[in-house]
mmCIF file of C-alpha atoms and ligand atoms in Angstrom:
data_model
loop_
_atom_site.group_PDB
_atom_site.id
_atom_site.type_symbol
_atom_site.label_atom_id
_atom_site.label_comp_id
_atom_site.label_asym_id
_atom_site.label_seq_id
_atom_site.Cartn_x
_atom_site.Cartn_y
_atom_site.Cartn_z
ATOM 1 C CA MET L 1 -89.433 35.849 -96.623
ATOM 2 C CA ALA L 2 -87.290 38.458 -98.496
ATOM 3 C CA SER L 3 -83.846 37.051 -98.588
ATOM 4 C CA GLU L 4 -80.869 38.916 -97.620
ATOM 5 C CA VAL L 5 -80.042 39.923 -101.072
ATOM 6 C CA LEU L 6 -83.637 41.274 -101.780
ATOM 7 C CA LYS L 7 -83.285 43.327 -98.388
ATOM 8 C CA THR L 8 -80.195 44.866 -99.858
ATOM 9 C CA PHE L 9 -82.223 46.127 -102.846
ATOM 10 C CA LEU L 10 -85.111 47.436 -100.628
ATOM 11 C CA LYS L 11 -83.519 50.838 -99.949
ATOM 12 C CA LYS L 12 -85.297 54.088 -100.924
ATOM 13 C CA ASP L 13 -82.727 55.310 -103.495
ATOM 14 C CA LYS L 14 -83.367 52.091 -105.542
ATOM 15 C CA ARG L 15 -85.505 52.489 -108.757
ATOM 16 C CA VAL L 16 -88.444 49.818 -108.469
ATOM 17 C CA ALA L 17 -90.763 49.048 -111.389
ATOM 18 C CA VAL L 18 -93.828 46.682 -110.628
ATOM 19 C CA LEU L 19 -95.912 44.891 -113.543
ATOM 20 C CA THR L 20 -99.162 43.445 -112.182
ATOM 21 C CA GLY L 21 -101.677 41.060 -113.764
ATOM 22 C CA ALA L 22 -105.092 39.817 -113.017
ATOM 23 C CA GLY L 23 -103.611 37.585 -109.909
ATOM 24 C CA ILE L 24 -103.157 40.757 -107.880
ATOM 25 C CA SER L 25 -107.140 41.306 -107.995
ATOM 26 C CA ALA L 26 -107.912 37.766 -107.415
ATOM 27 C CA GLU L 27 -108.264 38.032 -103.700
ATOM 28 C CA SER L 28 -110.425 41.023 -104.151
ATOM 29 C CA GLY L 29 -113.087 38.584 -105.845
ATOM 30 C CA VAL L 30 -112.180 39.622 -109.637
ATOM 31 C CA PRO L 31 -111.755 36.216 -111.582
ATOM 32 C CA THR L 32 -108.349 35.812 -113.427
ATOM 33 C CA PHE L 33 -108.142 35.077 -117.113
ATOM 34 C CA ARG L 34 -106.217 31.846 -116.893
ATOM 35 C CA GLY L 35 -106.847 30.497 -113.318
ATOM 36 C CA GLU L 36 -109.308 27.740 -112.195
ATOM 37 C CA ASP L 37 -112.210 30.495 -111.692
ATOM 38 C CA GLY L 38 -110.846 31.872 -115.075
ATOM 39 C CA LEU L 39 -112.968 34.249 -117.135
ATOM 40 C CA TRP L 40 -111.894 32.491 -120.041
ATOM 41 C CA LYS L 41 -113.218 29.264 -118.699
ATOM 42 C CA LYS L 42 -116.819 30.288 -119.426
ATOM 43 C CA PHE L 43 -116.106 32.241 -122.403
ATOM 44 C CA LYS L 44 -113.138 32.106 -125.193
ATOM 45 C CA PRO L 45 -110.817 35.016 -125.374
ATOM 46 C CA GLU L 46 -111.024 35.088 -129.440
ATOM 47 C CA GLU L 47 -115.006 35.086 -128.802
ATOM 48 C CA LEU L 48 -114.914 38.085 -126.859
ATOM 49 C CA ALA L 49 -111.736 40.254 -126.251
ATOM 50 C CA THR L 50 -111.281 40.984 -129.986
ATOM 51 C CA PHE L 51 -112.362 43.977 -132.208
ATOM 52 C CA ASP L 52 -113.865 41.121 -134.983
ATOM 53 C CA ALA L 53 -115.873 39.683 -131.992
ATOM 54 C CA PHE L 54 -117.463 42.841 -131.051
ATOM 55 C CA ILE L 55 -118.176 43.670 -134.765
ATOM 56 C CA SER L 56 -119.772 40.339 -135.187
ATOM 57 C CA ASN L 57 -121.610 40.347 -132.195
ATOM 58 C CA PRO L 58 -121.623 43.667 -130.617
ATOM 59 C CA GLN L 59 -124.304 42.886 -128.040
ATOM 60 C CA LEU L 60 -122.425 39.739 -126.611
ATOM 61 C CA VAL L 61 -119.195 41.472 -126.132
ATOM 62 C CA TRP L 62 -120.983 44.746 -124.490
ATOM 63 C CA GLU L 63 -122.924 42.353 -122.223
ATOM 64 C CA TRP L 64 -119.791 40.365 -121.217
ATOM 65 C CA TYR L 65 -118.400 43.978 -120.379
ATOM 66 C CA GLU L 66 -121.296 44.960 -118.490
ATOM 67 C CA TYR L 67 -121.136 41.819 -116.487
ATOM 68 C CA ARG L 68 -117.644 42.503 -115.663
ATOM 69 C CA ARG L 69 -117.849 46.084 -114.951
ATOM 70 C CA LYS L 70 -120.795 45.222 -112.451
ATOM 71 C CA LEU L 71 -118.550 42.456 -110.682
ATOM 72 C CA ILE L 72 -115.943 45.126 -110.407
ATOM 73 C CA SER L 73 -117.748 47.814 -109.124
ATOM 74 C CA GLU L 74 -118.763 45.645 -106.297
ATOM 75 C CA VAL L 75 -115.032 44.805 -104.984
ATOM 76 C CA LYS L 76 -112.447 46.564 -103.124
ATOM 77 C CA PRO L 77 -108.683 46.575 -103.443
ATOM 78 C CA ASN L 78 -106.873 43.983 -101.227
ATOM 79 C CA PRO L 79 -103.708 44.161 -99.140
ATOM 80 C CA ALA L 80 -101.498 43.572 -102.313
ATOM 81 C CA HIS L 81 -103.082 46.728 -103.996
ATOM 82 C CA TYR L 82 -102.464 48.608 -100.581
ATOM 83 C CA SER L 83 -98.789 47.449 -100.005
ATOM 84 C CA LEU L 84 -97.816 48.931 -103.388
ATOM 85 C CA ALA L 85 -99.463 52.054 -102.816
ATOM 86 C CA GLU L 86 -97.662 52.372 -99.554
ATOM 87 C CA MET L 87 -94.225 51.241 -101.511
ATOM 88 C CA GLN L 88 -94.659 53.976 -103.781
ATOM 89 C CA GLY L 89 -94.545 56.454 -100.984
ATOM 90 C CA TYR L 90 -91.077 55.285 -99.677
ATOM 91 C CA PHE L 91 -89.000 54.815 -103.042
ATOM 92 C CA GLU L 92 -87.694 57.650 -104.642
ATOM 93 C CA SER L 93 -88.393 55.842 -107.940
ATOM 94 C CA PHE L 94 -91.432 53.427 -107.973
ATOM 95 C CA HIS L 95 -93.436 53.087 -111.010
ATOM 96 C CA LEU L 96 -96.691 50.642 -111.154
ATOM 97 C CA ILE L 97 -97.382 49.162 -114.708
ATOM 98 C CA THR L 98 -100.613 47.085 -114.697
ATOM 99 C CA GLN L 99 -102.313 44.704 -117.294
ATOM 100 C CA ASN L 100 -105.339 44.889 -115.386
ATOM 101 C CA VAL L 101 -108.128 47.020 -116.493
ATOM 102 C CA ASP L 102 -110.235 47.093 -112.955
ATOM 103 C CA GLY L 103 -108.834 50.545 -111.643
ATOM 104 C CA LEU L 104 -108.280 48.543 -107.979
ATOM 105 C CA HIS L 105 -104.590 50.005 -108.023
ATOM 106 C CA GLN L 106 -106.019 53.722 -108.044
ATOM 107 C CA LYS L 107 -108.573 52.654 -105.572
ATOM 108 C CA ALA L 108 -106.125 51.411 -103.328
ATOM 109 C CA GLY L 109 -104.049 54.939 -103.682
ATOM 110 C CA SER L 110 -101.349 54.099 -106.337
ATOM 111 C CA LYS L 111 -100.372 57.243 -108.291
ATOM 112 C CA GLU L 112 -99.607 57.444 -111.960
ATOM 113 C CA VAL L 113 -100.627 53.933 -112.622
ATOM 114 C CA ILE L 114 -99.772 52.969 -116.342
ATOM 115 C CA GLU L 115 -102.569 50.954 -117.656
ATOM 116 C CA LEU L 116 -101.095 48.820 -120.516
ATOM 117 C CA HIS L 117 -104.529 47.454 -121.483
ATOM 118 C CA GLY L 118 -106.980 50.495 -120.886
ATOM 119 C CA ASN L 119 -109.679 50.599 -118.462
ATOM 120 C CA ILE L 120 -112.933 48.873 -118.305
ATOM 121 C CA LYS L 121 -114.871 52.000 -116.938
ATOM 122 C CA ARG L 122 -113.838 53.983 -119.888
ATOM 123 C CA ASN L 123 -115.569 53.802 -123.497
ATOM 124 C CA LYS L 124 -114.639 54.896 -126.691
ATOM 125 C CA CYS L 125 -116.548 55.213 -130.181
ATOM 126 C CA ILE L 126 -115.162 53.136 -132.674
ATOM 127 C CA SER L 127 -115.792 55.727 -135.443
ATOM 128 C CA CYS L 128 -114.683 59.019 -134.026
ATOM 129 C CA ASP L 129 -112.671 57.655 -131.027
ATOM 130 C CA LYS L 130 -114.548 60.035 -128.657
ATOM 131 C CA ARG L 131 -114.051 58.699 -125.049
ATOM 132 C CA PHE L 132 -117.121 58.295 -122.700
ATOM 133 C CA GLU L 133 -116.904 57.666 -118.806
ATOM 134 C CA GLU L 134 -119.216 54.861 -117.964
ATOM 135 C CA ILE L 135 -121.849 57.345 -116.235
ATOM 136 C CA GLU L 136 -122.304 59.208 -119.409
ATOM 137 C CA LEU L 137 -123.935 56.190 -120.955
ATOM 138 C CA THR L 138 -127.812 56.509 -120.579
ATOM 139 C CA SER L 139 -129.004 55.068 -123.618
ATOM 140 C CA LYS L 140 -130.525 51.541 -122.874
ATOM 141 C CA GLU L 141 -129.000 50.267 -126.370
ATOM 142 C CA MET L 142 -126.676 47.493 -126.305
ATOM 143 C CA PRO L 143 -124.084 48.637 -127.242
ATOM 144 C CA PRO L 144 -124.957 52.337 -127.143
ATOM 145 C CA LYS L 145 -124.344 54.554 -130.075
ATOM 146 C CA CYS L 146 -122.288 57.731 -130.296
ATOM 147 C CA ARG L 147 -123.947 60.745 -131.734
ATOM 148 C CA CYS L 148 -121.738 60.370 -134.938
ATOM 149 C CA GLY L 149 -123.789 56.873 -135.295
ATOM 150 C CA GLY L 150 -120.705 54.957 -134.406
ATOM 151 C CA LEU L 151 -120.835 51.947 -132.044
ATOM 152 C CA ILE L 152 -119.407 52.624 -128.688
ATOM 153 C CA ARG L 153 -116.914 50.009 -127.207
ATOM 154 C CA PRO L 154 -115.072 49.419 -123.791
ATOM 155 C CA ASP L 155 -111.658 51.361 -123.924
ATOM 156 C CA VAL L 156 -109.583 48.256 -123.346
ATOM 157 C CA VAL L 157 -106.898 46.874 -125.563
ATOM 158 C CA TRP L 158 -108.284 43.613 -127.406
ATOM 159 C CA PHE L 159 -106.119 40.694 -128.646
ATOM 160 C CA GLY L 160 -104.457 41.937 -132.153
ATOM 161 C CA GLU L 161 -104.709 45.442 -131.161
ATOM 162 C CA MET L 162 -101.962 47.873 -130.584
ATOM 163 C CA LEU L 163 -101.361 48.902 -126.656
ATOM 164 C CA PRO L 164 -101.483 52.733 -126.236
ATOM 165 C CA ALA L 165 -98.093 53.956 -127.582
ATOM 166 C CA GLU L 166 -97.349 56.305 -124.444
ATOM 167 C CA ALA L 167 -98.071 53.649 -121.904
ATOM 168 C CA ILE L 168 -96.032 50.769 -123.602
ATOM 169 C CA ASN L 169 -93.045 53.083 -124.476
ATOM 170 C CA LYS L 170 -93.101 54.498 -120.906
ATOM 171 C CA ALA L 171 -93.282 50.717 -119.506
ATOM 172 C CA HIS L 172 -90.289 49.811 -121.757
ATOM 173 C CA GLU L 173 -88.150 52.685 -120.586
ATOM 174 C CA LEU L 174 -88.845 52.196 -116.866
ATOM 175 C CA SER L 175 -88.209 48.467 -117.053
ATOM 176 C CA SER L 176 -84.802 48.920 -119.024
ATOM 177 C CA LYS L 177 -83.823 51.354 -116.115
ATOM 178 C CA CYS L 178 -84.844 49.937 -112.761
ATOM 179 C CA ASP L 179 -82.574 48.309 -110.164
ATOM 180 C CA ILE L 180 -85.629 45.818 -108.907
ATOM 181 C CA PHE L 181 -88.781 44.716 -111.072
ATOM 182 C CA PHE L 182 -91.541 42.882 -109.417
ATOM 183 C CA SER L 183 -93.710 40.683 -111.633
ATOM 184 C CA ILE L 184 -96.881 40.088 -109.396
ATOM 185 C CA GLY L 185 -99.903 37.977 -110.201
ATOM 186 C CA THR L 186 -99.512 37.374 -114.023
ATOM 187 C CA SER L 187 -98.920 34.316 -115.788
ATOM 188 C CA ALA L 188 -96.451 36.334 -118.319
ATOM 189 C CA VAL L 189 -97.794 34.934 -121.368
ATOM 190 C CA VAL L 190 -99.484 37.977 -122.975
ATOM 191 C CA TYR L 191 -97.067 40.388 -125.055
ATOM 192 C CA PRO L 192 -95.778 42.794 -125.176
ATOM 193 C CA ALA L 193 -96.725 43.097 -121.447
ATOM 194 C CA ALA L 194 -94.790 39.874 -120.746
ATOM 195 C CA SER L 195 -91.689 41.435 -122.338
ATOM 196 C CA LEU L 196 -91.002 43.906 -119.666
ATOM 197 C CA PRO L 197 -89.528 41.733 -117.096
ATOM 198 C CA LEU L 198 -87.287 40.155 -119.766
ATOM 199 C CA ILE L 199 -86.274 43.544 -120.626
ATOM 200 C CA ALA L 200 -85.592 44.493 -117.036
ATOM 201 C CA LYS L 201 -83.721 41.432 -116.543
ATOM 202 C CA LYS L 202 -81.386 41.971 -119.543
ATOM 203 C CA ALA L 203 -80.694 45.250 -118.378
ATOM 204 C CA GLY L 204 -79.324 43.865 -115.173
ATOM 205 C CA ALA L 205 -82.493 44.315 -112.709
ATOM 206 C CA TYR L 206 -83.057 42.078 -109.860
ATOM 207 C CA LEU L 207 -86.166 40.319 -111.017
ATOM 208 C CA VAL L 208 -88.426 39.119 -108.211
ATOM 209 C CA GLU L 209 -91.772 37.178 -108.949
ATOM 210 C CA VAL L 210 -94.731 37.054 -106.865
ATOM 211 C CA ASN L 211 -97.367 34.346 -108.047
ATOM 212 C CA LEU L 212 -99.583 31.713 -106.803
ATOM 213 C CA GLU L 213 -97.942 29.121 -109.220
ATOM 214 C CA ARG L 214 -94.671 29.186 -111.272
ATOM 215 C CA THR L 215 -94.985 30.695 -114.564
ATOM 216 C CA GLU L 216 -92.849 30.922 -117.758
ATOM 217 C CA LEU L 217 -90.804 33.809 -116.000
ATOM 218 C CA SER L 218 -90.121 31.711 -112.769
ATOM 219 C CA HIS L 219 -86.616 30.151 -114.227
ATOM 220 C CA LEU L 220 -85.546 33.635 -114.991
ATOM 221 C CA ALA L 221 -86.482 35.457 -111.754
ATOM 222 C CA ASP L 222 -83.618 35.897 -109.046
ATOM 223 C CA GLU L 223 -86.582 35.440 -106.325
ATOM 224 C CA VAL L 224 -89.625 33.814 -106.687
ATOM 225 C CA PHE L 225 -92.301 33.911 -104.042
ATOM 226 C CA LEU L 226 -95.058 31.382 -104.459
ATOM 227 C CA GLY L 227 -98.281 32.173 -102.830
ATOM 228 C CA LYS L 228 -100.906 34.963 -102.423
ATOM 229 C CA ALA L 229 -100.005 38.407 -103.280
ATOM 230 C CA GLY L 230 -102.242 39.467 -100.777
ATOM 231 C CA GLU L 231 -100.161 38.123 -98.023
ATOM 232 C CA ILE L 232 -96.786 38.154 -99.601
ATOM 233 C CA MET L 233 -96.889 41.700 -100.563
ATOM 234 C CA PRO L 234 -97.430 43.194 -96.844
ATOM 235 C CA GLU L 235 -94.675 41.467 -95.577
ATOM 236 C CA ILE L 236 -92.366 42.857 -98.207
ATOM 237 C CA ALA L 237 -94.155 46.311 -97.517
ATOM 238 C CA GLY L 238 -93.663 45.621 -93.723
ATOM 239 C CA PHE L 239 -89.952 45.006 -93.960
ATOM 240 C CA ILE L 240 -89.433 48.559 -95.834
ATOM 241 C CA LYS L 241 -91.267 49.954 -92.897
ATOM 242 C CA ASP L 242 -89.409 48.623 -90.099
ATOM 243 C CA LYS L 243 -86.231 49.560 -91.685
ATOM 244 C CA ASP L 244 -86.301 53.132 -91.075
HETATM 245 C C1 BV8 X 1 -100.725 42.943 -129.881
HETATM 246 C C2 BV8 X 1 -107.834 43.549 -122.022
HETATM 247 C C3 BV8 X 1 -100.110 43.170 -132.004
HETATM 248 C C4 BV8 X 1 -109.116 42.958 -122.066
HETATM 249 C C5 BV8 X 1 -106.068 41.967 -122.529
HETATM 250 C C6 BV8 X 1 -98.316 34.139 -129.833
HETATM 251 C C7 BV8 X 1 -97.235 34.108 -129.612
HETATM 252 C C8 BV8 X 1 -96.878 35.463 -128.894
HETATM 253 C C9 BV8 X 1 -97.987 36.595 -128.955
HETATM 254 C C10 BV8 X 1 -98.941 36.241 -129.484
HETATM 255 C C11 BV8 X 1 -99.354 35.239 -130.109
HETATM 256 N N1 BV8 X 1 -100.507 35.387 -130.727
HETATM 257 C C12 BV8 X 1 -100.937 36.453 -130.473
HETATM 258 C C13 BV8 X 1 -100.173 37.202 -129.725
HETATM 259 C C14 BV8 X 1 -100.117 38.462 -129.178
HETATM 260 C C15 BV8 X 1 -101.195 38.337 -128.254
HETATM 261 C C16 BV8 X 1 -100.624 37.524 -127.236
HETATM 262 O O1 BV8 X 1 -99.814 37.853 -126.319
HETATM 263 N N2 BV8 X 1 -101.686 36.381 -127.047
HETATM 264 C C17 BV8 X 1 -101.083 35.516 -125.874
HETATM 265 C C18 BV8 X 1 -102.245 34.953 -125.157
HETATM 266 C C19 BV8 X 1 -100.327 34.281 -126.555
HETATM 267 N N3 BV8 X 1 -101.027 39.844 -127.905
HETATM 268 C C20 BV8 X 1 -101.843 40.958 -128.161
HETATM 269 O O2 BV8 X 1 -102.684 40.536 -129.101
HETATM 270 C C21 BV8 X 1 -101.561 42.250 -127.842
HETATM 271 N N4 BV8 X 1 -101.412 43.219 -129.014
HETATM 272 O O3 BV8 X 1 -99.841 42.095 -129.828
HETATM 273 O O4 BV8 X 1 -101.005 43.542 -131.011
HETATM 274 C C22 BV8 X 1 -100.186 44.282 -132.882
HETATM 275 C C23 BV8 X 1 -98.985 44.535 -133.605
HETATM 276 C C24 BV8 X 1 -98.875 45.723 -134.460
HETATM 277 C C25 BV8 X 1 -100.205 46.014 -135.209
HETATM 278 C C26 BV8 X 1 -101.377 45.586 -134.694
HETATM 279 C C27 BV8 X 1 -101.482 44.730 -133.696
HETATM 280 C C28 BV8 X 1 -102.691 42.799 -127.065
HETATM 281 C C29 BV8 X 1 -102.870 41.943 -125.571
HETATM 282 C C30 BV8 X 1 -103.766 42.495 -124.536
HETATM 283 C C31 BV8 X 1 -104.844 41.917 -124.830
HETATM 284 N N5 BV8 X 1 -105.985 42.270 -123.582
HETATM 285 N N6 BV8 X 1 -106.942 42.411 -121.685
HETATM 286 C C32 BV8 X 1 -110.032 42.666 -121.083
HETATM 287 O O5 BV8 X 1 -109.351 42.524 -120.176
HETATM 288 O O6 BV8 X 1 -111.257 42.451 -121.782
HETATM 289 S S1 BV8 X 1 -105.098 40.422 -121.871
HETATM 290 C C33 BV8 X 1 -105.664 39.952 -120.601
HETATM 291 O O7 BV8 X 1 -104.623 38.852 -120.069
HETATM 292 C C34 BV8 X 1 -105.708 40.744 -119.497
HETATM 293 O O8 BV8 X 1 -105.243 42.355 -119.637
HETATM 294 C C35 BV8 X 1 -104.813 40.105 -118.405
HETATM 295 O O9 BV8 X 1 -104.194 41.139 -117.587
HETATM 296 C C36 BV8 X 1 -103.758 39.853 -119.676
HETATM 297 C C37 BV8 X 1 -102.684 38.865 -118.823
HETATM 298 O O10 BV8 X 1 -103.208 37.653 -118.048
HETATM 299 P P1 BV8 X 1 -102.844 37.795 -116.474
HETATM 300 O O11 BV8 X 1 -103.172 38.971 -116.248
HETATM 301 O O12 BV8 X 1 -101.482 37.294 -116.527
HETATM 302 O O13 BV8 X 1 -103.678 37.043 -116.162
HETATM 303 P P2 BV8 X 1 -103.734 35.273 -115.853
HETATM 304 O O14 BV8 X 1 -105.059 34.810 -115.475
HETATM 305 O O15 BV8 X 1 -103.206 34.818 -117.183
HETATM 306 O O16 BV8 X 1 -102.692 35.032 -114.847
HETATM 307 C C38 BV8 X 1 -103.007 35.325 -113.434
HETATM 308 C C39 BV8 X 1 -101.917 34.759 -112.651
HETATM 309 O O17 BV8 X 1 -102.177 35.040 -111.233
HETATM 310 C C40 BV8 X 1 -101.782 33.114 -112.609
HETATM 311 O O18 BV8 X 1 -100.491 32.591 -112.941
HETATM 312 C C41 BV8 X 1 -102.061 32.947 -111.263
HETATM 313 O O19 BV8 X 1 -101.358 31.801 -110.915
HETATM 314 C C42 BV8 X 1 -101.705 33.983 -110.370
HETATM 315 N N7 BV8 X 1 -102.707 34.185 -109.332
HETATM 316 C C43 BV8 X 1 -103.879 33.967 -109.169
HETATM 317 N N8 BV8 X 1 -104.308 34.202 -107.805
HETATM 318 C C44 BV8 X 1 -103.197 34.655 -107.367
HETATM 319 C C45 BV8 X 1 -102.280 35.007 -108.197
HETATM 320 N N9 BV8 X 1 -100.884 35.365 -107.832
HETATM 321 C C46 BV8 X 1 -100.623 35.858 -106.510
HETATM 322 N N10 BV8 X 1 -101.785 36.211 -105.783
HETATM 323 C C47 BV8 X 1 -102.906 35.720 -106.100
HETATM 324 N N11 BV8 X 1 -104.153 35.436 -104.804
HETATM 325 ZN ZN1 ZN X 2 -118.609 58.816 -132.684
#
């Protein structure tokens, strides 16, 4: 469990930044990208999560996202999501940055979640950039078309696309100014998100990794908790609760 050093960091005046990846939603039943049940096992990222793939095969890409949206609509946050929402209320400065597009952190009560890769529930027109919430899309066409005639796509960041400037800039800033940085449920291979723990470490933060297996980040972390986030995070949050 949490080492004596980590315990010294878990004080309410410490500035905390957290980066989560697909692994934190795994216990909710959302397949990860690169794990055994990985989404990419059945599909290949270059075939689906790129703009070119969408333009060359809009129906296939749209249906893949519809399949994921349906799956995500049927799952619930797990104890790891709830623990982070609880921790947010304890620390004076606590910011949650996610690579996930499933919205489960918000469902668990986390506030001001920084979504680096967008949100699968939102859509946008590739021509006029108009946003559409999922429910607004009534047409049976796959993918639906905007009134301007443009194709509508999921409002997520595909490979080769820029991340939302505000989100990544804020994430960079928070990572460079935190006392403790948690990297939870991410293989730490997708950039620029994967640079955030490195920025934090370089700026002197205490780097904690919580992941099912070791990653490219593990050798840099001050503490690595190998195991399920749904079991480890409640213990860490529980430690904080018992303190006061
Ligand atoms: C950009 C949204 C440039 C869509 C996603 C070569 C070297 C370095 C970089 C690159 C390169 N070639 C290309 C690049 C850039 C590329 C990149 O980093 N590629 C990687 C793969 C090498 N990055 C980009 O393209 C980014 N854009 O660079 O733009 C640019 C510059 C200027 C001008 C124009 C453009 C955009 C990246 C965003 C792509 N979008 N998703 C969608 O979801 O459909 S990425 C996708 O991967 C998800 O967002 C996901 O979150 C993300 C990262 O994966 P993880 O979350 O880490 O998930 P993964 O399955 O990998 O790992 C899960 C971990 O959890 C595992 O370690 C597992 O052990 C663990 N786990 C499992 N269960 C549990 C658990 N842990 C705890 N508890 C459990 N129960
Ligand atoms: Zn449009």
